[in-house]
Coordinates of C-alpha atoms in Angstrom, one line a residue:
R3 CA 0.1 0.1 0.1
L4 CA 3.1 2.4 0.6
V5 CA 4.6 1.6 -2.1
R6 CA 1.5 2.2 -4.4
C7 CA 1.2 5.4 -2.4
G8 CA 4.9 6.6 -3.4
Q9 CA 4.7 5.7 -6.9
K10 CA 1.3 7.2 -7.3
D11 CA 3.0 10.3 -5.9
E12 CA 6.1 10.3 -7.9
L13 CA 4.0 10.1 -11.1
Y14 CA 2.0 13.2 -10.2
R15 CA 5.4 15.0 -9.0
A16 CA 6.9 13.9 -12.3
G17 CA 4.1 15.1 -14.4
L18 CA 4.4 18.7 -12.3
R19 CA 8.0 18.9 -13.2
S20 CA 7.7 18.0 -16.7
G21 CA 4.9 21.0 -17.0
A22 CA 7.2 23.3 -15.5
G23 CA 9.9 22.3 -17.3
T24 CA 8.0 22.8 -20.8
A25 CA 6.6 25.9 -19.7
L26 CA 10.1 27.5 -18.9
R27 CA 11.4 26.2 -21.8
G28 CA 8.7 27.9 -24.0
L29 CA 9.2 31.2 -22.4
A30 CA 13.1 31.4 -21.7
G31 CA 14.5 29.1 -24.2
A32 CA 16.4 25.9 -24.1
R33 CA 19.5 27.4 -22.5
P34 CA 18.3 28.7 -19.4
W35 CA 15.8 25.5 -19.0
L36 CA 19.2 23.4 -19.1
E37 CA 21.0 25.7 -16.2
W38 CA 18.0 26.0 -14.0
R39 CA 16.4 22.7 -14.7
R40 CA 17.0 20.9 -11.3
E41 CA 15.8 24.1 -9.2
V42 CA 12.6 23.8 -11.0
E43 CA 12.5 20.6 -10.1
L44 CA 12.8 21.1 -6.8
L45 CA 10.4 24.1 -6.9
S46 CA 7.8 21.8 -8.2
D47 CA 8.4 19.0 -5.7
V48 CA 8.2 21.9 -3.1
A49 CA 5.1 23.0 -4.8
Y50 CA 3.1 19.9 -4.7
F51 CA 3.9 19.1 -0.8
V52 CA 3.4 22.5 0.3
L53 CA -0.3 22.1 -1.3
T54 CA -0.9 18.7 0.2
T55 CA 0.8 18.1 3.0
L56 CA 1.7 21.4 4.6
S57 CA -2.0 22.3 3.8
G58 CA -3.3 19.6 5.9
Y59 CA -4.5 17.4 3.2
Q60 CA -3.8 14.1 1.8
T61 CA -1.5 13.7 -1.2
L62 CA -2.9 12.2 -4.3
G63 CA -1.1 8.7 -3.7
E64 CA -2.4 8.9 0.0
E65 CA -5.7 9.3 -1.4
Y66 CA -5.5 6.6 -3.8
V67 CA -4.7 4.0 -1.2
N68 CA -6.6 5.4 1.4
I69 CA -4.6 6.4 4.0
I70 CA -3.4 9.2 6.4
Q71 CA -0.5 10.7 8.1
V72 CA 0.1 10.3 12.1
D73 CA 2.7 11.1 14.4
P74 CA 4.5 8.6 16.5
S75 CA 1.6 8.6 18.8
K76 CA -0.6 7.2 16.2
K77 CA -3.5 9.2 17.2
K78 CA -3.3 12.5 15.8
V79 CA -2.0 14.0 12.3
P80 CA 1.8 15.7 12.7
S81 CA 2.0 19.1 13.5
F82 CA 2.9 21.8 11.3
L83 CA 6.3 21.7 12.2
R84 CA 6.6 18.2 11.7
R85 CA 5.0 18.4 8.2
A86 CA 7.4 21.3 7.2
L87 CA 10.5 19.3 8.5
F88 CA 9.8 16.4 6.6
I89 CA 9.5 18.2 3.1
S90 CA 12.3 20.2 4.0
L91 CA 14.2 16.8 4.6
H92 CA 12.3 15.1 1.3
T93 CA 13.0 18.0 -1.0
V94 CA 15.8 20.9 0.0
V95 CA 18.1 18.9 1.6
P96 CA 18.9 16.2 -0.9
Y97 CA 19.1 19.1 -3.2
C98 CA 21.6 21.4 -1.0
L99 CA 23.8 18.3 -0.3
E100 CA 23.9 17.2 -4.0
K101 CA 25.3 20.8 -4.8
A102 CA 27.4 21.4 -2.0
L103 CA 29.4 17.9 -3.0
L104 CA 29.4 18.8 -6.4
H105 CA 30.5 22.1 -6.1
L106 CA 32.8 20.8 -3.6
E107 CA 34.4 18.3 -6.1
H108 CA 35.2 20.6 -8.8
E109 CA 36.6 22.9 -6.8
L110 CA 39.0 20.4 -5.4
Q111 CA 39.7 19.2 -8.6
M112 CA 40.5 22.7 -10.2
E113 CA 42.8 23.3 -6.9
A114 CA 44.3 20.2 -7.5
E115 CA 45.1 21.2 -11.3
E116 CA 46.3 24.5 -10.6
S117 CA 48.7 23.3 -8.1
R118 CA 50.3 20.7 -10.7
S119 CA 50.4 23.5 -13.3
P120 CA 50.1 26.8 -12.0
G121 CA 51.1 28.9 -15.4
D122 CA 48.1 27.5 -17.3
P123 CA 44.8 29.2 -17.0
P124 CA 42.2 27.4 -15.1
A125 CA 39.9 24.7 -16.6
P126 CA 36.4 25.8 -17.6
G127 CA 33.8 25.0 -14.9
F128 CA 30.5 25.7 -14.1
P129 CA 28.8 28.5 -16.3
S130 CA 28.1 30.8 -13.5
R131 CA 29.6 31.2 -9.8
T132 CA 26.8 31.2 -7.1
L133 CA 27.2 32.5 -3.8
I134 CA 27.5 29.0 -2.3
R135 CA 30.3 28.3 -4.4
S136 CA 31.8 31.4 -3.7
W137 CA 31.9 30.5 -0.4
I138 CA 33.2 26.9 -1.0
R139 CA 36.0 28.2 -3.1
R140 CA 37.1 30.4 -0.2
Q141 CA 37.1 27.9 2.4
V142 CA 38.7 25.3 -0.2
G143 CA 41.5 28.1 -0.5
Q144 CA 42.1 28.4 2.8
L145 CA 43.1 24.3 3.4
T146 CA 46.8 22.6 3.5
E147 CA 47.2 20.2 0.7
Q148 CA 46.9 17.3 3.4
Q149 CA 43.3 18.7 4.5
K150 CA 42.6 18.8 0.5
K151 CA 43.1 15.4 0.4
K152 CA 41.3 14.4 3.3
A153 CA 38.3 16.9 2.1
S154 CA 38.5 14.8 -1.3
Q155 CA 38.3 11.5 0.3
A156 CA 35.7 12.6 2.5
V157 CA 33.4 13.7 -0.6
Y158 CA 34.0 10.5 -2.1
V159 CA 33.5 8.4 0.9
L160 CA 29.6 10.5 0.9
K161 CA 28.9 10.1 -2.6
Q162 CA 29.2 6.2 -2.4
S163 CA 27.5 6.1 1.1
I164 CA 24.1 8.3 0.2
P165 CA 23.2 5.8 -2.4
L166 CA 24.5 3.0 -0.2
L167 CA 21.9 4.5 3.1
H168 CA 19.0 4.5 0.8
R169 CA 19.0 0.9 -0.2
L170 CA 19.8 0.1 3.5
H171 CA 16.6 2.1 4.4
L172 CA 14.7 0.3 1.6
A173 CA 15.5 -3.1 2.9
A174 CA 14.3 -1.7 6.4
F175 CA 11.3 -1.0 4.9
Y176 CA 10.7 -4.2 3.0
I177 CA 11.2 -6.1 6.1
Q178 CA 9.7 -3.8 8.5
G179 CA 6.6 -2.3 6.5
T180 CA 6.6 1.4 8.1
F181 CA 8.4 4.1 6.5
Y182 CA 8.8 4.0 2.8
H183 CA 10.9 7.2 2.7
L184 CA 14.0 8.1 4.7
S185 CA 12.7 11.6 5.7
K186 CA 9.4 10.1 7.3
R187 CA 11.8 7.8 9.3
I188 CA 13.3 10.7 10.3
T189 CA 10.3 12.7 11.4
G190 CA 8.5 10.0 12.8
I191 CA 5.6 10.1 10.1
S192 CA 3.6 6.9 9.8
Y193 CA 0.3 6.0 8.1
L194 CA -2.9 4.6 9.2
H195 CA -5.4 3.1 6.7
F196 CA -9.2 3.4 6.6
G197 CA -11.3 1.2 4.7
G198 CA -10.9 -1.9 2.7
L199 CA -9.6 -5.3 4.0
Q200 CA -6.5 -6.1 6.1
G201 CA -5.7 -10.1 5.1
E202 CA -4.5 -8.7 1.7
D203 CA -1.9 -6.5 3.0
Q204 CA -0.6 -8.9 5.7
S205 CA 0.0 -11.4 2.8
I206 CA 1.6 -8.6 0.4
Q207 CA 4.0 -7.9 3.6
S208 CA 5.3 -11.5 4.0
S209 CA 6.5 -11.3 0.3
Y210 CA 8.1 -7.9 1.1
K211 CA 9.9 -9.4 4.1
F212 CA 11.4 -12.0 2.0
L213 CA 12.3 -9.1 -0.7
G214 CA 13.9 -7.2 2.3
I215 CA 16.4 -9.9 3.1
I216 CA 17.2 -10.4 -0.1
S217 CA 17.9 -6.6 -0.5
L218 CA 19.8 -6.3 2.4
F219 CA 22.1 -9.4 1.7
H220 CA 22.8 -7.7 -1.5
L221 CA 23.6 -4.4 0.1
L222 CA 26.1 -6.5 2.2
L223 CA 27.6 -7.9 -0.6
T224 CA 27.8 -4.8 -2.5
I225 CA 29.7 -3.1 0.2
G226 CA 32.2 -5.9 0.6
V227 CA 33.2 -5.7 -3.1
Q228 CA 33.8 -2.0 -2.7
M229 CA 35.7 -2.2 0.2
H230 CA 37.8 -4.9 -1.4
S231 CA 38.3 -2.6 -4.5
F232 CA 39.0 0.2 -2.5
K233 CA 41.8 -1.8 -0.4
Q234 CA 43.1 -2.9 -3.9
K235 CA 43.2 0.9 -5.4
Q236 CA 44.9 1.8 -2.2
R237 CA 47.5 -1.0 -2.2
A238 CA 48.3 -0.1 -5.8
R239 CA 48.9 3.1 -5.3
Q240 CA 51.3 2.4 -2.4
E241 CA 53.2 -0.2 -4.9
W242 CA 53.1 2.8 -7.5
R243 CA 54.9 5.5 -5.0
L244 CA 57.2 2.7 -3.8
H245 CA 58.2 2.2 -7.5
R246 CA 58.4 5.9 -8.1
N247 CA 60.6 6.6 -5.0
L248 CA 63.1 3.6 -5.7
A249 CA 63.3 4.9 -9.4
H250 CA 64.4 8.4 -8.4
Q251 CA 67.0 7.0 -5.9
K252 CA 68.3 5.1 -8.6

């Protein structure tokens, strides 16, 4: 039931994003649409949840499967602050995290290229310099070389960990059947179903538990393979450095 709700909401959100993108492309042209496509999608998602969840109404997906949101007490609807926090975690925070990691990775790469060839002009990057990117560039410029290497490793680990975290949450949902979105798990928003038969839901939930166990096993296998690959890369890098030092000494 929660899966159908999420799929239905995603369908309507995709239609809203597509309509907003088409309107912007028709009014401003293809180039502004390409530059601001991600921001238009964010505004569309925020508008969808503001008009439904934040306003105290069901989303179209929730209406489709006859469920309502409740707070951790299971006795009343979530407060306005809890709903606003859910919308922020579900839409704004992923966007800001994605942009911050993208800009930070880009600035670290540019700093590394400029340190290798200081006489060359900097490589072309993003078409416009936003305030966030300017702030990140100033902060990166104040770091030492060792700190820049640590920051690059941290960015790499975060970019690899975020999809794994979502997969872990999805496997936990398949097993428990409570929180379909990570933002709802953080805010404690769950659902109550009204109307219809419960026997069908119980049989479906048992099959989802088996799927969750398989997903969890596959996730652990993926993490093991990535850790082994990371260790192999580290070992190859150390061997290359040792070989380079020996060749330099000879």
